[in-house]
Amino acid sequence: MNLKELYQEIILDHGKNPRNLRKTDNFNKDAKGHNPLCGDKVHIYLKLNENKKVEDISFEGQGCAISMASASIMTSLVKGKEEKEVKEIINDFLEMIKEKESLNTKLLEEDEKIKLMCLSGVKQYPMRVKCATLSWHTLISAIDKSQNEINIESKEF
Ligand code: ZN
């Protein structure tokens, strides 16, 4: 199996069987995101404990395989991380999707990075980039409580 096939397989797996697709009990942060270009919608629920560590993260939503796979992979990778670590991972991912060849963060294991690199194939398709980054921008919004509902159309990436 070549890399491209491996990437497609991981996306299909997460797209068909999204992890953490539920609503977190007693969440203390949440935000909604909408990608009108494709019709993707996500609602991210976050439970941060007193040490600002992600005790639980989940999402509800519907959309294309890329958007669902991205939310599924994101939620499984940031669980257990501290808020500032989550932000570092988000920035690293968004920069990779935008321009970088690879991920720089030391907060993720190599096999975890592979899961994120699966989404790098969208770089060639600006419409798909919005599908892949929707849940990530929504997570930033949930953490910062900057906006209750974001519209990805207005985001550069
Ligand atoms: Zn989409």
Coordinates of N, CA, C and O and ligand atoms in Angstrom, one line a residue:
M1 N 0.8 -1.2 0.0 CA 0.0 0.0 0.0 C 0.9 1.3 0.0 O 1.8 1.4 0.8
N2 N 0.7 2.2 -0.9 CA 1.5 3.4 -0.9 C 0.9 4.4 0.0 O -0.2 4.2 0.6
L3 N 1.6 5.5 0.2 CA 1.2 6.5 1.2 C -0.2 7.1 0.9 O -1.0 7.3 1.7
K4 N -0.4 7.4 -0.4 CA -1.7 8.0 -0.8 C -2.9 7.0 -0.5 O -3.9 7.5 0.0
E5 N -2.6 5.7 -0.7 CA -3.7 4.8 -0.4 C -3.9 4.7 1.2 O -5.1 4.6 1.6
L6 N -2.8 4.7 1.9 CA -2.9 4.7 3.3 C -3.7 5.9 3.8 O -4.6 5.8 4.7
Y7 N -3.4 7.1 3.3 CA -4.1 8.3 3.7 C -5.6 8.2 3.4 O -6.4 8.5 4.3
Q8 N -5.9 7.7 2.2 CA -7.3 7.6 1.8 C -8.0 6.6 2.8 O -9.2 6.8 3.1
E9 N -7.3 5.5 3.1 CA -7.9 4.5 4.0 C -8.3 5.1 5.4 O -9.3 4.8 5.9
I10 N -7.3 5.9 5.9 CA -7.6 6.5 7.2 C -8.7 7.5 7.2 O -9.6 7.5 8.1
I11 N -8.8 8.3 6.1 CA -9.9 9.2 6.0 C -11.2 8.5 5.9 O -12.2 8.9 6.5
L12 N -11.3 7.5 5.0 CA -12.5 6.7 4.9 C -12.9 6.1 6.2 O -14.1 6.1 6.5
D13 N -12.0 5.5 6.9 CA -12.3 4.9 8.2 C -12.9 5.9 9.2 O -13.9 5.7 9.8
H14 N -12.2 7.1 9.3 CA -12.7 8.1 10.3 C -14.0 8.7 9.7 O -14.8 9.1 10.5
G15 N -14.1 8.9 8.4 CA -15.3 9.5 7.8 C -16.5 8.6 8.0 O -17.6 9.1 8.3
K16 N -16.3 7.3 7.9 CA -17.4 6.3 8.1 C -17.8 6.1 9.5 O -18.9 5.9 9.9
N17 N -16.7 6.0 10.4 CA -16.9 5.7 11.8 C -16.3 6.7 12.6 O -15.2 6.5 13.3
P18 N -16.8 7.9 12.6 CA -16.2 9.0 13.4 C -16.1 8.7 14.9 O -17.0 8.2 15.5
R19 N -14.9 9.0 15.4 CA -14.6 8.8 16.9 C -15.2 10.1 17.6 O -15.2 11.2 17.0
N20 N -15.7 9.9 18.8 CA -16.1 11.0 19.6 C -17.3 11.7 19.0 O -17.5 12.9 19.3
L21 N -18.1 11.0 18.2 CA -19.3 11.7 17.7 C -20.5 11.5 18.7 O -21.2 10.5 18.7
R22 N -20.6 12.4 19.6 CA -21.5 12.4 20.7 C -21.5 13.8 21.4 O -20.6 14.6 21.0
K23 N -22.3 13.9 22.4 CA -22.2 15.2 23.2 C -21.6 14.9 24.5 O -22.1 14.0 25.2
T24 N -20.6 15.6 24.9 CA -19.9 15.5 26.2 C -20.8 15.9 27.3 O -21.5 16.9 27.3
D25 N -20.9 15.0 28.3 CA -21.7 15.4 29.5 C -20.9 16.5 30.3 O -19.7 16.5 30.4
N26 N -21.7 17.5 30.8 CA -21.1 18.5 31.6 C -19.9 19.3 30.9 O -18.9 19.6 31.5
F27 N -20.1 19.5 29.6 CA -19.0 20.3 28.9 C -19.0 21.7 29.4 O -20.1 22.2 29.9
N28 N -17.9 22.3 29.4 CA -17.8 23.7 29.9 C -17.5 24.7 28.8 O -17.4 25.9 29.0
K29 N -17.1 24.2 27.6 CA -16.9 25.1 26.4 C -17.5 24.4 25.2 O -17.4 23.2 25.1
D30 N -18.0 25.2 24.3 CA -18.5 24.7 23.0 C -18.6 25.8 22.0 O -18.6 26.9 22.3
A31 N -18.7 25.3 20.7 CA -18.8 26.3 19.6 C -19.3 25.5 18.4 O -19.1 24.3 18.3
K32 N -20.0 26.3 17.6 CA -20.5 25.7 16.3 C -19.8 26.2 15.2 O -19.3 27.4 15.2
G33 N -19.6 25.4 14.1 CA -19.0 25.9 12.9 C -19.8 25.4 11.7 O -20.5 24.4 11.7
H34 N -19.8 26.2 10.7 CA -20.6 26.0 9.5 C -19.7 26.3 8.2 O -19.1 27.3 8.2
N35 N -19.8 25.4 7.3 CA -19.1 25.6 6.0 C -20.1 25.6 4.9 O -20.5 24.5 4.4
P36 N -20.7 26.7 4.6 CA -21.8 26.8 3.6 C -21.4 26.3 2.2 O -22.3 25.9 1.5
L37 N -20.1 26.4 1.9 CA -19.7 26.0 0.6 C -19.9 24.5 0.3 O -20.1 24.1 -0.8
C38 N -19.9 23.7 1.4 CA -20.1 22.3 1.2 C -21.3 21.8 2.0 O -21.8 20.7 1.7
G39 N -21.7 22.6 3.0 CA -22.8 22.1 3.8 C -22.4 21.4 5.1 O -23.3 20.9 5.8
D40 N -21.1 21.5 5.4 CA -20.6 20.8 6.7 C -21.0 21.6 7.9 O -20.9 22.9 7.9
K41 N -21.4 20.9 8.9 CA -21.8 21.6 10.2 C -21.1 20.8 11.3 O -21.2 19.5 11.3
V42 N -20.5 21.5 12.3 CA -20.0 20.8 13.5 C -20.4 21.6 14.7 O -20.5 22.8 14.7
H43 N -20.5 20.9 15.8 CA -20.7 21.5 17.1 C -19.7 20.8 18.0 O -19.8 19.6 18.2
I44 N -18.7 21.5 18.5 CA -17.6 20.9 19.3 C -17.9 21.2 20.8 O -18.3 22.3 21.2
Y45 N -17.8 20.1 21.6 CA -18.0 20.2 23.0 C -16.7 19.8 23.7 O -16.0 18.9 23.4
L46 N -16.4 20.7 24.7 CA -15.1 20.5 25.4 C -15.3 20.6 26.9 O -16.0 21.4 27.4
K47 N -14.6 19.7 27.5 CA -14.6 19.7 29.0 C -13.2 19.9 29.5 O -12.3 19.0 29.3
L48 N -12.9 21.1 30.0 CA -11.5 21.4 30.5 C -11.6 21.2 32.0 O -12.5 21.7 32.7
N49 N -10.6 20.6 32.6 CA -10.6 20.4 34.1 C -9.9 21.6 34.7 O -9.5 22.6 34.0
E50 N -9.7 21.6 36.0 CA -9.2 22.8 36.7 C -7.7 23.1 36.3 O -7.2 24.2 36.5
N51 N -7.0 22.1 35.8 CA -5.7 22.3 35.3 C -5.6 22.7 33.8 O -4.6 22.6 33.2
K52 N -6.8 23.0 33.3 CA -6.9 23.4 31.8 C -6.5 22.3 30.9 O -6.0 22.5 29.8
K53 N -6.7 21.1 31.4 CA -6.4 19.9 30.5 C -7.8 19.4 29.9 O -8.8 19.5 30.6
V54 N -7.7 18.9 28.7 CA -8.9 18.5 28.0 C -9.3 17.1 28.6 O -8.7 16.1 28.3
E55 N -10.3 17.1 29.4 CA -10.7 15.9 30.0 C -11.6 15.1 29.0 O -11.5 13.9 29.0
D56 N -12.4 15.8 28.3 CA -13.2 15.2 27.2 C -13.4 16.2 26.1 O -13.5 17.4 26.3
I57 N -13.5 15.6 24.9 CA -13.9 16.4 23.7 C -14.7 15.6 22.8 O -14.4 14.4 22.6
S58 N -15.7 16.2 22.2 CA -16.6 15.4 21.3 C -17.2 16.4 20.3 O -17.0 17.6 20.4
F59 N -17.9 15.8 19.4 CA -18.5 16.7 18.4 C -19.8 16.0 17.9 O -20.0 14.8 18.0
E60 N -20.7 16.9 17.4 CA -21.9 16.5 16.7 C -21.9 17.2 15.4 O -21.3 18.3 15.3
G61 N -22.4 16.6 14.4 CA -22.4 17.3 13.1 C -22.7 16.4 12.0 O -22.9 15.2 12.1
Q62 N -22.7 17.0 10.8 CA -22.8 16.2 9.6 C -22.1 17.0 8.5 O -22.0 18.2 8.5
G63 N -21.7 16.2 7.5 CA -21.0 16.8 6.4 C -20.3 15.7 5.6 O -20.5 14.5 5.7
C64 N -19.4 16.2 4.7 CA -18.6 15.3 3.8 C -17.6 14.5 4.6 O -17.3 14.8 5.8
A65 N -17.1 13.5 4.0 CA -16.1 12.6 4.6 C -14.9 13.3 5.2 O -14.4 13.0 6.3
I66 N -14.4 14.3 4.4 CA -13.2 15.1 4.9 C -13.5 15.8 6.2 O -12.7 15.8 7.1
S67 N -14.7 16.5 6.3 CA -15.0 17.3 7.5 C -15.2 16.4 8.7 O -14.8 16.7 9.8
M68 N -15.9 15.2 8.4 CA -16.1 14.3 9.6 C -14.8 13.6 10.0 O -14.6 13.5 11.2
A69 N -14.0 13.2 9.0 CA -12.7 12.6 9.4 C -11.8 13.6 10.1 O -11.2 13.2 11.1
S70 N -11.8 14.8 9.7 CA -11.0 15.8 10.3 C -11.4 16.0 11.8 O -10.6 16.1 12.7
A71 N -12.7 16.1 12.0 CA -13.2 16.3 13.4 C -12.9 15.1 14.2 O -12.5 15.2 15.4
S72 N -13.1 13.9 13.7 CA -12.8 12.7 14.4 C -11.3 12.6 14.8 O -11.0 12.3 15.9
I73 N -10.4 12.8 13.8 CA -9.0 12.7 14.1 C -8.6 13.8 15.1 O -7.9 13.5 16.1
M74 N -9.1 15.0 14.9 CA -8.7 16.1 15.8 C -9.1 15.8 17.2 O -8.3 15.9 18.2
T75 N -10.4 15.4 17.4 CA -10.8 15.1 18.8 C -10.0 14.0 19.5 O -9.7 14.0 20.6
S76 N -9.7 13.0 18.7 CA -8.9 11.9 19.3 C -7.5 12.3 19.6 O -6.9 11.8 20.6
L77 N -6.9 13.3 18.9 CA -5.5 13.7 19.2 C -5.4 14.7 20.3 O -4.3 14.7 20.9
V78 N -6.4 15.5 20.5 CA -6.2 16.5 21.6 C -6.7 16.1 22.9 O -6.4 16.8 23.9
K79 N -7.4 15.0 23.0 CA -7.9 14.6 24.3 C -6.7 14.3 25.3 O -5.7 13.7 24.9
G80 N -6.8 14.8 26.5 CA -5.7 14.6 27.4 C -4.6 15.7 27.4 O -3.7 15.7 28.2
K81 N -4.7 16.6 26.4 CA -3.7 17.6 26.2 C -4.1 18.9 27.0 O -5.3 19.1 27.3
E82 N -3.1 19.7 27.4 CA -3.4 21.0 28.0 C -3.8 22.0 27.0 O -3.5 21.9 25.8
E83 N -4.6 23.0 27.5 CA -5.1 24.0 26.5 C -4.0 24.6 25.6 O -4.2 24.7 24.4
K84 N -2.9 25.0 26.2 CA -1.8 25.6 25.4 C -1.2 24.6 24.4 O -0.8 24.9 23.3
E85 N -1.2 23.3 24.8 CA -0.7 22.3 23.9 C -1.7 22.1 22.7 O -1.3 21.9 21.6
V86 N -3.0 22.2 23.0 CA -4.0 22.1 22.0 C -3.8 23.2 21.0 O -3.9 22.9 19.8
K87 N -3.6 24.4 21.5 CA -3.4 25.5 20.6 C -2.2 25.3 19.7 O -2.2 25.7 18.5
E88 N -1.1 24.8 20.2 CA 0.1 24.5 19.4 C -0.2 23.5 18.3 O 0.2 23.7 17.2
I89 N -0.9 22.5 18.7 CA -1.3 21.4 17.7 C -2.2 22.1 16.6 O -2.0 21.8 15.4
I90 N -3.1 22.9 17.0 CA -4.0 23.5 16.0 C -3.2 24.4 15.0 O -3.4 24.3 13.8
N91 N -2.3 25.2 15.6 CA -1.5 26.1 14.7 C -0.6 25.3 13.8 O -0.5 25.7 12.6
D92 N 0.0 24.2 14.3 CA 0.8 23.4 13.5 C 0.0 22.8 12.3 O 0.5 22.8 11.2
F93 N -1.1 22.3 12.7 CA -2.0 21.7 11.6 C -2.4 22.7 10.6 O -2.3 22.5 9.3
L94 N -2.8 23.9 11.0 CA -3.3 24.9 10.1 C -2.2 25.4 9.2 O -2.4 25.6 8.0
E95 N -1.0 25.5 9.8 CA 0.2 25.9 8.9 C 0.6 24.9 7.9 O 0.9 25.2 6.8
M96 N 0.4 23.6 8.4 CA 0.8 22.5 7.4 C -0.2 22.5 6.3 O 0.2 22.4 5.1
I97 N -1.5 22.7 6.6 CA -2.5 22.7 5.5 C -2.3 23.9 4.6 O -2.5 23.9 3.4
K98 N -1.8 25.0 5.2 CA -1.6 26.2 4.4 C -0.3 26.2 3.5 O -0.4 26.5 2.3
E99 N 0.8 25.8 4.1 CA 2.0 25.9 3.3 C 3.2 24.9 3.6 O 4.0 24.7 2.8
K100 N 3.2 24.4 4.9 CA 4.3 23.6 5.2 C 4.2 22.1 4.7 O 3.1 21.6 4.5
E101 N 5.4 21.5 4.5 CA 5.5 20.1 4.0 C 5.1 19.1 5.1 O 4.6 18.1 4.8
S102 N 5.4 19.5 6.4 CA 5.2 18.5 7.4 C 4.8 19.2 8.7 O 4.7 20.5 8.8
L103 N 4.6 18.4 9.8 CA 4.2 19.0 11.1 C 5.5 19.1 11.9 O 6.4 18.3 11.9
N104 N 5.5 20.2 12.7 CA 6.7 20.4 13.6 C 6.5 20.0 15.0 O 7.5 19.9 15.7
T105 N 5.3 20.0 15.5 CA 5.0 19.8 16.9 C 5.7 18.5 17.5 O 5.7 17.5 16.8
K106 N 6.2 18.7 18.7 CA 6.7 17.5 19.4 C 5.7 16.9 20.3 O 6.0 15.9 21.0
L107 N 4.5 17.4 20.3 CA 3.4 17.0 21.2 C 2.7 15.7 20.6 O 2.0 15.1 21.4
L108 N 3.0 15.4 19.4 CA 2.3 14.2 18.8 C 3.3 13.2 18.4 O 4.4 13.5 18.0
E109 N 2.9 11.9 18.5 CA 3.7 10.8 18.1 C 3.7 10.7 16.6 O 2.8 11.2 16.0
E110 N 4.7 10.0 16.0 CA 4.7 9.8 14.6 C 3.4 9.3 14.0 O 2.9 9.8 13.0
D111 N 2.9 8.3 14.6 CA 1.6 7.7 14.1 C 0.5 8.6 14.2 O -0.5 8.6 13.4
E112 N 0.5 9.5 15.1 CA -0.5 10.5 15.2 C -0.4 11.6 14.1 O -1.4 12.1 13.6
K113 N 0.9 11.9 13.9 CA 1.1 12.9 12.8 C 0.7 12.3 11.4 O 0.2 13.1 10.6
I114 N 0.8 11.0 11.2 CA 0.4 10.4 10.0 C -1.1 10.6 9.8 O -1.6 11.0 8.7
K115 N -1.9 10.5 10.9 CA -3.3 10.7 10.8 C -3.6 12.2 10.3 O -4.6 12.4 9.6
L116 N -2.8 13.1 10.8 CA -3.1 14.5 10.3 C -2.6 14.7 8.9 O -3.2 15.5 8.1
M117 N -1.5 14.1 8.6 CA -1.0 14.2 7.2 C -1.9 13.7 6.2 O -1.9 14.1 5.0
C118 N -2.8 12.8 6.6 CA -3.8 12.2 5.6 C -4.6 13.4 5.0 O -5.1 13.3 3.9
L119 N -4.8 14.4 5.8 CA -5.6 15.5 5.3 C -4.8 16.5 4.5 O -5.4 17.4 3.9
S120 N -3.5 16.3 4.3 CA -2.7 17.2 3.5 C -3.1 17.2 2.0 O -2.8 18.1 1.3
G121 N -3.7 16.1 1.6 CA -4.1 16.0 0.2 C -5.1 17.1 -0.3 O -5.2 17.3 -1.4
V122 N -5.7 17.7 0.7 CA -6.7 18.8 0.3 C -6.1 20.1 -0.1 O -6.7 20.9 -0.7
K123 N -4.8 20.2 0.1 CA -4.0 21.4 -0.2 C -4.3 21.9 -1.6 O -4.4 23.1 -1.9
Q124 N -4.4 20.9 -2.6 CA -4.6 21.3 -4.0 C -6.1 21.8 -4.2 O -6.3 22.3 -5.3
Y125 N -7.0 21.6 -3.3 CA -8.4 21.9 -3.5 C -8.9 22.9 -2.5 O -9.3 22.5 -1.4
P126 N -8.8 24.2 -2.8 CA -9.2 25.3 -1.8 C -10.6 25.0 -1.1 O -10.7 25.3 0.1
M127 N -11.5 24.5 -1.9 CA -12.9 24.2 -1.3 C -12.7 23.1 -0.2 O -13.4 23.2 0.8
R128 N -11.9 22.1 -0.5 CA -11.7 21.0 0.5 C -11.0 21.5 1.7 O -11.1 20.9 2.8
V129 N -10.1 22.5 1.6 CA -9.3 23.0 2.7 C -10.3 23.4 3.8 O -10.1 23.2 5.0
K130 N -11.4 24.1 3.4 CA -12.4 24.6 4.3 C -13.1 23.4 5.0 O -13.4 23.5 6.2
C131 N -13.3 22.3 4.3 CA -13.9 21.1 5.0 C -12.9 20.6 6.0 O -13.3 20.2 7.1
A132 N -11.6 20.6 5.7 CA -10.6 20.0 6.6 C -10.3 20.8 7.8 O -10.0 20.3 8.9
T133 N -10.5 22.2 7.7 CA -10.1 23.1 8.8 C -11.3 23.5 9.6 O -11.1 24.2 10.6
L134 N -12.5 23.2 9.2 CA -13.7 23.7 9.9 C -13.7 23.4 11.4 O -13.9 24.2 12.2
S135 N -13.5 22.1 11.7 CA -13.6 21.7 13.1 C -12.4 22.4 13.9 O -12.6 22.6 15.1
W136 N -11.3 22.6 13.3 CA -10.1 23.2 14.0 C -10.4 24.7 14.3 O -10.1 25.1 15.4
H137 N -11.0 25.4 13.4 CA -11.3 26.8 13.7 C -12.4 26.8 14.7 O -12.5 27.7 15.6
T138 N -13.3 25.9 14.7 CA -14.4 25.8 15.6 C -13.9 25.5 17.0 O -14.3 26.1 18.0
L139 N -12.8 24.7 17.1 CA -12.2 24.4 18.4 C -11.5 25.6 19.0 O -11.7 25.9 20.2
I140 N -10.8 26.4 18.2 CA -10.2 27.7 18.6 C -11.3 28.5 19.2 O -11.2 29.1 20.3
S141 N -12.4 28.6 18.5 CA -13.5 29.5 18.9 C -14.1 29.0 20.3 O -14.4 29.8 21.1
A142 N -14.2 27.7 20.4 CA -14.7 27.1 21.7 C -13.8 27.4 22.8 O -14.2 27.8 23.9
I143 N -12.5 27.3 22.6 CA -11.5 27.6 23.7 C -11.5 29.1 24.0 O -11.5 29.4 25.2
D144 N -11.5 29.9 23.0 CA -11.4 31.4 23.3 C -12.7 32.0 23.5 O -12.8 33.2 23.9
K145 N -13.8 31.3 23.2 CA -15.1 31.8 23.2 C -15.2 33.1 22.5 O -15.8 34.1 22.9
S146 N -14.5 33.2 21.3 CA -14.5 34.4 20.5 C -15.8 34.6 19.8 O -16.3 35.7 19.8
Q147 N -16.3 33.5 19.3 CA -17.6 33.6 18.6 C -18.4 32.3 18.9 O -17.8 31.3 19.0
N148 N -19.7 32.5 19.0 CA -20.4 31.3 19.3 C -20.6 30.4 18.1 O -20.5 29.2 18.1
E149 N -20.7 31.0 16.9 CA -20.8 30.2 15.7 C -19.9 30.9 14.6 O -20.0 32.1 14.4
I150 N -19.1 30.0 14.1 CA -18.2 30.6 13.0 C -18.6 30.1 11.7 O -19.2 29.1 11.5
N151 N -18.3 31.0 10.7 CA -18.6 30.7 9.3 C -17.3 30.6 8.6 O -16.6 31.6 8.5
I152 N -17.0 29.4 8.2 CA -15.6 29.1 7.6 C -15.4 29.9 6.4 O -14.2 30.2 6.0
E153 N -16.5 30.3 5.7 CA -16.3 31.1 4.5 C -15.5 32.4 4.7 O -14.8 32.8 3.8
S154 N -15.6 32.9 5.9 CA -14.9 34.2 6.2 C -13.5 33.9 6.6 O -12.7 34.9 6.8
K155 N -13.1 32.7 6.8 CA -11.7 32.4 7.2 C -10.8 32.2 6.0 O -11.3 31.7 5.0
E156 N -9.6 32.7 6.2 CA -8.7 32.5 5.0 C -8.4 31.0 4.8 O -8.3 30.6 3.7
F157 N -8.3 30.3 5.9 CA -8.1 28.8 5.8 C -9.0 28.1 6.7 O -9.4 28.7 7.7
Ligands
ZN1 ZN -17.1 19.4 3.2

